[in-house]
Amino acid sequence: MASLFTRSLRTTCRHRSLGFLSSSSPTWFNYRHCEGKFDTSNKHEERDTSSFKSSKSACYSTWYLAAAGICSFSSAMLLESSCSSLEEADKESGQIQQNDVRTPRVVFVLGGPGSGKGTQCSKIVKNYGFTHLSAGDLLRAEIRSGSQYGAMIQNTIKEGKIVPSEVTVKLLQKAMKESGNDNFLIDGFPRNEENRAAFETVTGIEPEFVIFFDCTEEEMERRIMNRNQGRADDNIDTIRKRFKVFVESSLPVVEFYKERGKLQKIDATRDIEDIFKSLKPLFTPFVEEDLLRLTKELLQCIDVGDYAVYKRLCDPALTAFEPESHGHLVEGLAFHKFYFDIGRMFPALSSQSQISSPKVTLVGDDAALVTYTRLRQSTTMDGVPSVEAFNETRVWERKPDSGGMLVWKNVHFHRSKSPRHRPYRKAKKGKDARKGC
Ligand SMILES: Nc1ncnc2c1ncn2[C@@H]1O[C@H](COP(=O)(O)OP(=O)(O)O)[C@@H](O)[C@H]1O
Ligand SMILES: Nc1ccn([C@H]2C[C@H](O)[C@@H](COP(=O)(O)OP(=O)(O)O)O2)c(=O)n1
């Protein structure tokens, strides 16, 4: 963190070169994510974004956007006004925008009625930060809302049949927009070929994989009869009809994904914890990806001097060993904030970092080590380019945020010293020359 002293963080110079990354860029980012009210008519932003992409630094720019989460799917969706009913959603169909940097992750969860889809989904949500969208719950909520589709949905469900895809896809689309997330567990969908094709056509999204809870009818029937949620369709007549519809309409969808190598079949007759254990490895790669993305975002906010993002990503009790602490363990954020603060005094300097040879090691469910070499390019006060290479280890821990959601926080880091390399400067004799690599 302390090399911020020389690299001086975010610079006016970069603000200018990256156009829309003005001094208010963090606000821009937060605005989209927290309030979702960004004005799409903002010409300044549109113009600057396009020139940014076409610039020489497009590579870095794209990386920056991804790292900062600026172009996430949820942001794109939040750009659109949220609609309060399905009727309003009608007017907006097909408007989920997939931005180019980060596509949403969608996992479909299939299985017969009572196979335990909802039960496992709530465990996945708690552990992996997905938004759970149950097609059945959305349809039941639509009935309760008194919408024009209510009676039709109610009758269809009572008959154990499948509601037309047009309605279900719109409800899903609306819920996705409103979630502010870009990781979705979609439960009880697609239930037939029509559902599958409609979702893909309207959203353009393909699932990462599809979980299929394989359970016997006897066991499913037993579970539903004990479910006690007062559902109109949880009676023996409707249950039998639902089983029939499942075999005829939903199993072909399961087969479709099996042929495409996307199916994860789970023996759902076991007990709840056993089933969850076999689901965990499916989500581990997402956790690793997210940790790497968070680490990049952290380095990026250091480079650009965005303390607000740094504070969001780090635990207030962050500990660190870094060359600047001279072998002492630094505790808390004040030591690091100092460098962000003085960064503002050196607006002519700029820097950017890249991660090389990253390795993510999960330690149980709630802790992880991310190790890598960080290559940091910067310019000195006299405009000379320089490259440093640090070996860094960051310890991340998953902790509840103020709203009780589990989020990853950087709780400790360790950074090595770096030999300084100045590619455009003749090596001096003596001490400096030995430092260069
Ligand atoms: N593995 C399991 N073993 C026993 N009961 C279960 C299991 N999974 C879920 N249940 C119970 O069975 C009922 C149906 O589960 P649910 O998650 O609602 O199924 P689905 O969403 O597939 O219809 C619930 O009452 C739930 O508590
Ligand atoms: N994609 C979907 C999902 C559910 N439905 C309707 C028809 C289903 O029988 C009911 C209940 O579905 P839900 O997934 O909540 O419950 P079960 O898995 O059947 O226990 O909703 C639908 O029409 N289309």
PDB file of C-alpha atoms in Angstrom, residues 58-302:
ATOM      1  CA  ALA A  58      -8.481  -0.067 -24.536  1.00  0.00           C
ATOM      2  CA  CYS A  59      -7.058  -3.206 -23.040  1.00  0.00           C
ATOM      3  CA  TYR A  60      -6.284  -1.592 -19.763  1.00  0.00           C
ATOM      4  CA  SER A  61      -9.515   0.343 -19.933  1.00  0.00           C
ATOM      5  CA  THR A  62     -11.613  -2.754 -20.319  1.00  0.00           C
ATOM      6  CA  TRP A  63      -9.744  -4.344 -17.484  1.00  0.00           C
ATOM      7  CA  TYR A  64     -10.338  -1.286 -15.394  1.00  0.00           C
ATOM      8  CA  LEU A  65     -14.023  -1.351 -16.105  1.00  0.00           C
ATOM      9  CA  ALA A  66     -14.252  -5.007 -15.275  1.00  0.00           C
ATOM     10  CA  ALA A  67     -12.189  -4.649 -12.155  1.00  0.00           C
ATOM     11  CA  ALA A  68     -14.159  -1.722 -10.923  1.00  0.00           C
ATOM     12  CA  GLY A  69     -17.367  -3.507 -11.829  1.00  0.00           C
ATOM     13  CA  ILE A  70     -18.395  -0.463 -13.818  1.00  0.00           C
ATOM     14  CA  CYS A  71     -19.742  -2.456 -16.726  1.00  0.00           C
ATOM     15  CA  SER A  72     -21.379  -5.244 -14.808  1.00  0.00           C
ATOM     16  CA  PHE A  73     -24.601  -6.733 -15.991  1.00  0.00           C
ATOM     17  CA  SER A  74     -26.459  -5.463 -12.979  1.00  0.00           C
ATOM     18  CA  SER A  75     -25.406  -1.928 -13.762  1.00  0.00           C
ATOM     19  CA  ALA A  76     -26.664  -2.266 -17.266  1.00  0.00           C
ATOM     20  CA  MET A  77     -29.919  -3.568 -15.977  1.00  0.00           C
ATOM     21  CA  LEU A  78     -30.166  -0.864 -13.383  1.00  0.00           C
ATOM     22  CA  LEU A  79     -29.815   1.693 -16.118  1.00  0.00           C
ATOM     23  CA  GLU A  80     -33.294   0.735 -17.080  1.00  0.00           C
ATOM     24  CA  SER A  81     -36.075   2.036 -14.957  1.00  0.00           C
ATOM     25  CA  SER A  82     -37.515  -0.652 -12.769  1.00  0.00           C
ATOM     26  CA  CYS A  83     -41.134  -1.423 -13.448  1.00  0.00           C
ATOM     27  CA  SER A  84     -43.598  -2.136 -10.712  1.00  0.00           C
ATOM     28  CA  SER A  85     -45.858  -4.683 -12.374  1.00  0.00           C
ATOM     29  CA  LEU A  86     -45.899  -7.235 -15.106  1.00  0.00           C
ATOM     30  CA  GLU A  87     -48.029  -4.886 -17.219  1.00  0.00           C
ATOM     31  CA  GLU A  88     -45.224  -2.349 -17.056  1.00  0.00           C
ATOM     32  CA  ALA A  89     -42.691  -5.045 -17.759  1.00  0.00           C
ATOM     33  CA  ASP A  90     -44.618  -5.761 -20.954  1.00  0.00           C
ATOM     34  CA  LYS A  91     -43.524  -2.438 -22.334  1.00  0.00           C
ATOM     35  CA  GLU A  92     -39.900  -3.235 -21.619  1.00  0.00           C
ATOM     36  CA  SER A  93     -39.554  -6.778 -22.831  1.00  0.00           C
ATOM     37  CA  GLY A  94     -36.247  -7.670 -24.370  1.00  0.00           C
ATOM     38  CA  GLN A  95     -34.471  -4.803 -22.700  1.00  0.00           C
ATOM     39  CA  ILE A  96     -32.052  -6.628 -20.455  1.00  0.00           C
ATOM     40  CA  GLN A  97     -28.777  -5.262 -21.678  1.00  0.00           C
ATOM     41  CA  GLN A  98     -25.818  -7.498 -21.464  1.00  0.00           C
ATOM     42  CA  ASN A  99     -22.788  -5.411 -21.248  1.00  0.00           C
ATOM     43  CA  ASP A 100     -19.619  -6.527 -22.862  1.00  0.00           C
ATOM     44  CA  VAL A 101     -17.393  -6.980 -19.899  1.00  0.00           C
ATOM     45  CA  ARG A 102     -19.196  -9.177 -17.445  1.00  0.00           C
ATOM     46  CA  THR A 103     -22.095 -11.334 -18.467  1.00  0.00           C
ATOM     47  CA  PRO A 104     -24.485 -12.480 -15.766  1.00  0.00           C
ATOM     48  CA  ARG A 105     -24.066 -15.893 -14.252  1.00  0.00           C
ATOM     49  CA  VAL A 106     -27.193 -17.934 -14.440  1.00  0.00           C
ATOM     50  CA  VAL A 107     -27.602 -21.398 -12.953  1.00  0.00           C
ATOM     51  CA  PHE A 108     -30.859 -23.229 -13.598  1.00  0.00           C
ATOM     52  CA  VAL A 109     -32.128 -25.519 -10.852  1.00  0.00           C
ATOM     53  CA  LEU A 110     -34.431 -28.286 -12.057  1.00  0.00           C
ATOM     54  CA  GLY A 111     -36.100 -31.242 -10.398  1.00  0.00           C
ATOM     55  CA  GLY A 112     -39.540 -32.629  -9.752  1.00  0.00           C
ATOM     56  CA  PRO A 113     -41.971 -30.947  -7.369  1.00  0.00           C
ATOM     57  CA  GLY A 114     -40.721 -31.455  -3.826  1.00  0.00           C
ATOM     58  CA  SER A 115     -37.250 -32.614  -4.860  1.00  0.00           C
ATOM     59  CA  GLY A 116     -35.738 -29.922  -2.625  1.00  0.00           C
ATOM     60  CA  LYS A 117     -34.874 -27.183  -5.129  1.00  0.00           C
ATOM     61  CA  GLY A 118     -35.989 -24.300  -2.927  1.00  0.00           C
ATOM     62  CA  THR A 119     -34.347 -25.771   0.168  1.00  0.00           C
ATOM     63  CA  GLN A 120     -30.928 -26.059  -1.493  1.00  0.00           C
ATOM     64  CA  CYS A 121     -31.250 -22.718  -3.275  1.00  0.00           C
ATOM     65  CA  SER A 122     -31.554 -20.856   0.002  1.00  0.00           C
ATOM     66  CA  LYS A 123     -28.341 -22.506   1.200  1.00  0.00           C
ATOM     67  CA  ILE A 124     -26.508 -21.576  -2.002  1.00  0.00           C
ATOM     68  CA  VAL A 125     -27.726 -17.973  -1.740  1.00  0.00           C
ATOM     69  CA  LYS A 126     -26.398 -17.685   1.789  1.00  0.00           C
ATOM     70  CA  ASN A 127     -23.010 -19.108   0.894  1.00  0.00           C
ATOM     71  CA  TYR A 128     -22.333 -17.899  -2.618  1.00  0.00           C
ATOM     72  CA  GLY A 129     -24.080 -14.552  -2.995  1.00  0.00           C
ATOM     73  CA  PHE A 130     -26.522 -15.626  -5.682  1.00  0.00           C
ATOM     74  CA  THR A 131     -29.995 -14.186  -6.038  1.00  0.00           C
ATOM     75  CA  HIS A 132     -32.577 -16.949  -5.872  1.00  0.00           C
ATOM     76  CA  LEU A 133     -35.438 -16.574  -8.312  1.00  0.00           C
ATOM     77  CA  SER A 134     -38.130 -19.210  -8.006  1.00  0.00           C
ATOM     78  CA  ALA A 135     -40.385 -19.184 -11.052  1.00  0.00           C
ATOM     79  CA  GLY A 136     -43.189 -20.676  -8.941  1.00  0.00           C
ATOM     80  CA  ASP A 137     -42.812 -17.993  -6.229  1.00  0.00           C
ATOM     81  CA  LEU A 138     -42.840 -15.226  -8.844  1.00  0.00           C
ATOM     82  CA  LEU A 139     -46.002 -16.642 -10.392  1.00  0.00           C
ATOM     83  CA  ARG A 140     -47.695 -16.934  -6.997  1.00  0.00           C
ATOM     84  CA  ALA A 141     -46.702 -13.326  -6.187  1.00  0.00           C
ATOM     85  CA  GLU A 142     -48.184 -12.215  -9.492  1.00  0.00           C
ATOM     86  CA  ILE A 143     -51.495 -13.853  -8.557  1.00  0.00           C
ATOM     87  CA  ARG A 144     -51.459 -12.027  -5.217  1.00  0.00           C
ATOM     88  CA  SER A 145     -50.682  -8.699  -6.883  1.00  0.00           C
ATOM     89  CA  GLY A 146     -54.083  -8.734  -8.553  1.00  0.00           C
ATOM     90  CA  SER A 147     -52.556  -8.493 -11.997  1.00  0.00           C
ATOM     91  CA  GLN A 148     -54.577  -9.143 -15.151  1.00  0.00           C
ATOM     92  CA  TYR A 149     -52.710 -12.441 -15.525  1.00  0.00           C
ATOM     93  CA  GLY A 150     -53.589 -13.577 -11.999  1.00  0.00           C
ATOM     94  CA  ALA A 151     -56.643 -15.701 -12.786  1.00  0.00           C
ATOM     95  CA  MET A 152     -54.980 -17.408 -15.732  1.00  0.00           C
ATOM     96  CA  ILE A 153     -51.867 -18.224 -13.671  1.00  0.00           C
ATOM     97  CA  GLN A 154     -53.957 -19.509 -10.783  1.00  0.00           C
ATOM     98  CA  ASN A 155     -55.991 -21.851 -12.979  1.00  0.00           C
ATOM     99  CA  THR A 156     -52.891 -23.137 -14.765  1.00  0.00           C
ATOM    100  CA  ILE A 157     -51.110 -23.915 -11.501  1.00  0.00           C
ATOM    101  CA  LYS A 158     -54.176 -25.596 -10.045  1.00  0.00           C
ATOM    102  CA  GLU A 159     -54.258 -27.872 -13.059  1.00  0.00           C
ATOM    103  CA  GLY A 160     -50.569 -28.686 -12.504  1.00  0.00           C
ATOM    104  CA  LYS A 161     -49.825 -27.242 -15.945  1.00  0.00           C
ATOM    105  CA  ILE A 162     -47.165 -24.807 -17.080  1.00  0.00           C
ATOM    106  CA  VAL A 163     -47.862 -21.099 -17.403  1.00  0.00           C
ATOM    107  CA  PRO A 164     -47.089 -19.580 -20.851  1.00  0.00           C
ATOM    108  CA  SER A 165     -43.431 -18.628 -21.151  1.00  0.00           C
ATOM    109  CA  GLU A 166     -44.185 -15.066 -22.128  1.00  0.00           C
ATOM    110  CA  VAL A 167     -45.501 -14.397 -18.635  1.00  0.00           C
ATOM    111  CA  THR A 168     -42.839 -16.327 -16.703  1.00  0.00           C
ATOM    112  CA  VAL A 169     -39.890 -14.929 -18.656  1.00  0.00           C
ATOM    113  CA  LYS A 170     -41.095 -11.378 -18.141  1.00  0.00           C
ATOM    114  CA  LEU A 171     -41.422 -11.964 -14.406  1.00  0.00           C
ATOM    115  CA  LEU A 172     -37.925 -13.406 -14.271  1.00  0.00           C
ATOM    116  CA  GLN A 173     -36.535 -10.575 -16.331  1.00  0.00           C
ATOM    117  CA  LYS A 174     -38.126  -7.987 -14.084  1.00  0.00           C
ATOM    118  CA  ALA A 175     -36.846  -9.710 -10.937  1.00  0.00           C
ATOM    119  CA  MET A 176     -33.346  -9.878 -12.403  1.00  0.00           C
ATOM    120  CA  LYS A 177     -33.389  -6.176 -13.139  1.00  0.00           C
ATOM    121  CA  GLU A 178     -34.549  -5.315  -9.664  1.00  0.00           C
ATOM    122  CA  SER A 179     -32.095  -7.576  -7.856  1.00  0.00           C
ATOM    123  CA  GLY A 180     -28.982  -5.428  -8.358  1.00  0.00           C
ATOM    124  CA  ASN A 181     -27.048  -8.696  -8.581  1.00  0.00           C
ATOM    125  CA  ASP A 182     -25.576 -10.462 -11.571  1.00  0.00           C
ATOM    126  CA  ASN A 183     -25.496 -14.007 -10.160  1.00  0.00           C
ATOM    127  CA  PHE A 184     -28.814 -15.799 -10.458  1.00  0.00           C
ATOM    128  CA  LEU A 185     -30.103 -19.166  -9.333  1.00  0.00           C
ATOM    129  CA  ILE A 186     -33.260 -19.736 -11.319  1.00  0.00           C
ATOM    130  CA  ASP A 187     -35.307 -22.435  -9.683  1.00  0.00           C
ATOM    131  CA  GLY A 188     -38.108 -24.397 -11.378  1.00  0.00           C
ATOM    132  CA  PHE A 189     -37.246 -22.972 -14.753  1.00  0.00           C
ATOM    133  CA  PRO A 190     -37.090 -23.809 -17.661  1.00  0.00           C
ATOM    134  CA  ARG A 191     -39.854 -26.320 -17.162  1.00  0.00           C
ATOM    135  CA  ASN A 192     -40.397 -27.081 -20.818  1.00  0.00           C
ATOM    136  CA  GLU A 193     -38.773 -26.488 -24.176  1.00  0.00           C
ATOM    137  CA  GLU A 194     -40.862 -23.365 -24.722  1.00  0.00           C
ATOM    138  CA  ASN A 195     -39.589 -21.869 -21.403  1.00  0.00           C
ATOM    139  CA  ARG A 196     -36.018 -22.638 -22.379  1.00  0.00           C
ATOM    140  CA  ALA A 197     -36.173 -21.161 -25.858  1.00  0.00           C
ATOM    141  CA  ALA A 198     -38.107 -18.060 -24.733  1.00  0.00           C
ATOM    142  CA  PHE A 199     -35.596 -17.224 -22.001  1.00  0.00           C
ATOM    143  CA  GLU A 200     -32.659 -17.629 -24.309  1.00  0.00           C
ATOM    144  CA  THR A 201     -34.258 -15.548 -27.065  1.00  0.00           C
ATOM    145  CA  VAL A 202     -35.385 -12.727 -24.812  1.00  0.00           C
ATOM    146  CA  THR A 203     -32.322 -12.433 -22.581  1.00  0.00           C
ATOM    147  CA  GLY A 204     -29.619 -13.964 -24.761  1.00  0.00           C
ATOM    148  CA  ILE A 205     -28.313 -15.662 -21.625  1.00  0.00           C
ATOM    149  CA  GLU A 206     -27.179 -19.270 -21.465  1.00  0.00           C
ATOM    150  CA  PRO A 207     -26.817 -20.963 -18.096  1.00  0.00           C
ATOM    151  CA  GLU A 208     -23.356 -21.695 -16.724  1.00  0.00           C
ATOM    152  CA  PHE A 209     -24.682 -25.111 -15.804  1.00  0.00           C
ATOM    153  CA  VAL A 210     -27.933 -26.773 -14.830  1.00  0.00           C
ATOM    154  CA  ILE A 211     -28.479 -28.615 -11.567  1.00  0.00           C
ATOM    155  CA  PHE A 212     -30.921 -31.498 -11.689  1.00  0.00           C
ATOM    156  CA  PHE A 213     -32.243 -32.853  -8.415  1.00  0.00           C
ATOM    157  CA  ASP A 214     -32.948 -36.493  -9.087  1.00  0.00           C
ATOM    158  CA  CYS A 215     -35.527 -37.848  -6.640  1.00  0.00           C
ATOM    159  CA  THR A 216     -38.083 -40.641  -6.575  1.00  0.00           C
ATOM    160  CA  GLU A 217     -41.764 -39.780  -6.899  1.00  0.00           C
ATOM    161  CA  GLU A 218     -42.551 -41.501  -3.569  1.00  0.00           C
ATOM    162  CA  GLU A 219     -40.031 -39.330  -1.749  1.00  0.00           C
ATOM    163  CA  MET A 220     -41.183 -36.136  -3.514  1.00  0.00           C
ATOM    164  CA  GLU A 221     -44.811 -36.932  -2.699  1.00  0.00           C
ATOM    165  CA  ARG A 222     -43.944 -37.567   0.933  1.00  0.00           C
ATOM    166  CA  ARG A 223     -42.069 -34.259   1.172  1.00  0.00           C
ATOM    167  CA  ILE A 224     -44.807 -32.219  -0.495  1.00  0.00           C
ATOM    168  CA  MET A 225     -47.493 -33.694   1.715  1.00  0.00           C
ATOM    169  CA  ASN A 226     -45.398 -32.590   4.711  1.00  0.00           C
ATOM    170  CA  ARG A 227     -44.536 -29.189   3.266  1.00  0.00           C
ATOM    171  CA  ASN A 228     -47.403 -27.346   4.940  1.00  0.00           C
ATOM    172  CA  GLN A 229     -47.112 -24.070   3.110  1.00  0.00           C
ATOM    173  CA  GLY A 230     -50.805 -23.895   2.363  1.00  0.00           C
ATOM    174  CA  ARG A 231     -50.214 -24.082  -1.376  1.00  0.00           C
ATOM    175  CA  ALA A 232     -53.309 -24.739  -3.478  1.00  0.00           C
ATOM    176  CA  ASP A 233     -51.362 -27.193  -5.659  1.00  0.00           C
ATOM    177  CA  ASP A 234     -49.945 -29.284  -2.797  1.00  0.00           C
ATOM    178  CA  ASN A 235     -52.816 -31.772  -2.792  1.00  0.00           C
ATOM    179  CA  ILE A 236     -52.609 -35.338  -3.986  1.00  0.00           C
ATOM    180  CA  ASP A 237     -54.574 -34.782  -7.229  1.00  0.00           C
ATOM    181  CA  THR A 238     -52.526 -31.813  -8.396  1.00  0.00           C
ATOM    182  CA  ILE A 239     -49.272 -33.460  -7.248  1.00  0.00           C
ATOM    183  CA  ARG A 240     -49.916 -36.464  -9.517  1.00  0.00           C
ATOM    184  CA  LYS A 241     -50.654 -34.128 -12.433  1.00  0.00           C
ATOM    185  CA  ARG A 242     -47.460 -32.184 -11.741  1.00  0.00           C
ATOM    186  CA  PHE A 243     -45.421 -35.403 -11.759  1.00  0.00           C
ATOM    187  CA  LYS A 244     -46.887 -36.284 -15.143  1.00  0.00           C
ATOM    188  CA  VAL A 245     -46.147 -32.830 -16.569  1.00  0.00           C
ATOM    189  CA  PHE A 246     -42.628 -33.022 -15.136  1.00  0.00           C
ATOM    190  CA  VAL A 247     -41.897 -36.304 -16.900  1.00  0.00           C
ATOM    191  CA  GLU A 248     -43.444 -35.211 -20.185  1.00  0.00           C
ATOM    192  CA  SER A 249     -42.257 -31.597 -20.382  1.00  0.00           C
ATOM    193  CA  SER A 250     -39.362 -31.001 -17.983  1.00  0.00           C
ATOM    194  CA  LEU A 251     -37.302 -34.172 -18.401  1.00  0.00           C
ATOM    195  CA  PRO A 252     -36.715 -33.380 -22.104  1.00  0.00           C
ATOM    196  CA  VAL A 253     -35.160 -30.053 -20.999  1.00  0.00           C
ATOM    197  CA  VAL A 254     -32.945 -31.959 -18.565  1.00  0.00           C
ATOM    198  CA  GLU A 255     -31.934 -34.193 -21.473  1.00  0.00           C
ATOM    199  CA  PHE A 256     -31.229 -31.132 -23.634  1.00  0.00           C
ATOM    200  CA  TYR A 257     -28.679 -29.820 -21.158  1.00  0.00           C
ATOM    201  CA  LYS A 258     -27.203 -33.270 -20.613  1.00  0.00           C
ATOM    202  CA  GLU A 259     -26.427 -33.513 -24.322  1.00  0.00           C
ATOM    203  CA  ARG A 260     -24.701 -30.144 -24.158  1.00  0.00           C
ATOM    204  CA  GLY A 261     -22.550 -31.217 -21.220  1.00  0.00           C
ATOM    205  CA  LYS A 262     -24.153 -28.655 -18.894  1.00  0.00           C
ATOM    206  CA  LEU A 263     -26.032 -30.986 -16.581  1.00  0.00           C
ATOM    207  CA  GLN A 264     -25.050 -31.594 -12.962  1.00  0.00           C
ATOM    208  CA  LYS A 265     -27.177 -34.462 -11.700  1.00  0.00           C
ATOM    209  CA  ILE A 266     -27.521 -34.653  -7.929  1.00  0.00           C
ATOM    210  CA  ASP A 267     -28.961 -37.528  -5.934  1.00  0.00           C
ATOM    211  CA  ALA A 268     -31.691 -35.623  -4.101  1.00  0.00           C
ATOM    212  CA  THR A 269     -32.967 -38.515  -2.024  1.00  0.00           C
ATOM    213  CA  ARG A 270     -30.227 -37.917   0.550  1.00  0.00           C
ATOM    214  CA  ASP A 271     -30.437 -35.616   3.532  1.00  0.00           C
ATOM    215  CA  ILE A 272     -30.238 -31.857   3.138  1.00  0.00           C
ATOM    216  CA  GLU A 273     -26.630 -31.415   4.325  1.00  0.00           C
ATOM    217  CA  ASP A 274     -25.323 -34.284   2.187  1.00  0.00           C
ATOM    218  CA  ILE A 275     -26.892 -32.776  -0.894  1.00  0.00           C
ATOM    219  CA  PHE A 276     -25.439 -29.365  -0.135  1.00  0.00           C
ATOM    220  CA  LYS A 277     -21.975 -30.906   0.256  1.00  0.00           C
ATOM    221  CA  SER A 278     -22.123 -32.207  -3.288  1.00  0.00           C
ATOM    222  CA  LEU A 279     -23.278 -28.817  -4.575  1.00  0.00           C
ATOM    223  CA  LYS A 280     -20.392 -26.876  -3.064  1.00  0.00           C
ATOM    224  CA  PRO A 281     -17.695 -27.891  -5.567  1.00  0.00           C
ATOM    225  CA  LEU A 282     -19.903 -26.618  -8.393  1.00  0.00           C
ATOM    226  CA  PHE A 283     -19.724 -23.122  -6.970  1.00  0.00           C
ATOM    227  CA  THR A 284     -16.067 -23.073  -5.932  1.00  0.00           C
ATOM    228  CA  PRO A 285     -14.797 -21.820  -9.323  1.00  0.00           C
ATOM    229  CA  PHE A 286     -17.151 -18.843  -9.030  1.00  0.00           C
ATOM    230  CA  VAL A 287     -15.713 -18.009  -5.628  1.00  0.00           C
ATOM    231  CA  GLU A 288     -12.180 -18.164  -7.026  1.00  0.00           C
ATOM    232  CA  GLU A 289     -13.142 -15.960  -9.964  1.00  0.00           C
ATOM    233  CA  ASP A 290     -14.801 -13.448  -7.658  1.00  0.00           C
ATOM    234  CA  LEU A 291     -11.804 -13.288  -5.348  1.00  0.00           C
ATOM    235  CA  LEU A 292      -9.496 -12.619  -8.249  1.00  0.00           C
ATOM    236  CA  ARG A 293     -11.811  -9.950  -9.553  1.00  0.00           C
ATOM    237  CA  LEU A 294     -12.002  -8.334  -6.109  1.00  0.00           C
ATOM    238  CA  THR A 295      -8.222  -8.395  -5.817  1.00  0.00           C
ATOM    239  CA  LYS A 296      -7.903  -6.681  -9.187  1.00  0.00           C
ATOM    240  CA  GLU A 297     -10.501  -4.153  -8.160  1.00  0.00           C
ATOM    241  CA  LEU A 298      -8.519  -3.484  -5.007  1.00  0.00           C
ATOM    242  CA  LEU A 299      -5.264  -2.906  -6.882  1.00  0.00           C
ATOM    243  CA  GLN A 300      -7.087  -0.732  -9.358  1.00  0.00           C
ATOM    244  CA  CYS A 301      -8.566   1.480  -6.682  1.00  0.00           C
ATOM    245  CA  ILE A 302      -5.100   1.864  -5.205  1.00  0.00           C
TER     246      ILE A 302
END
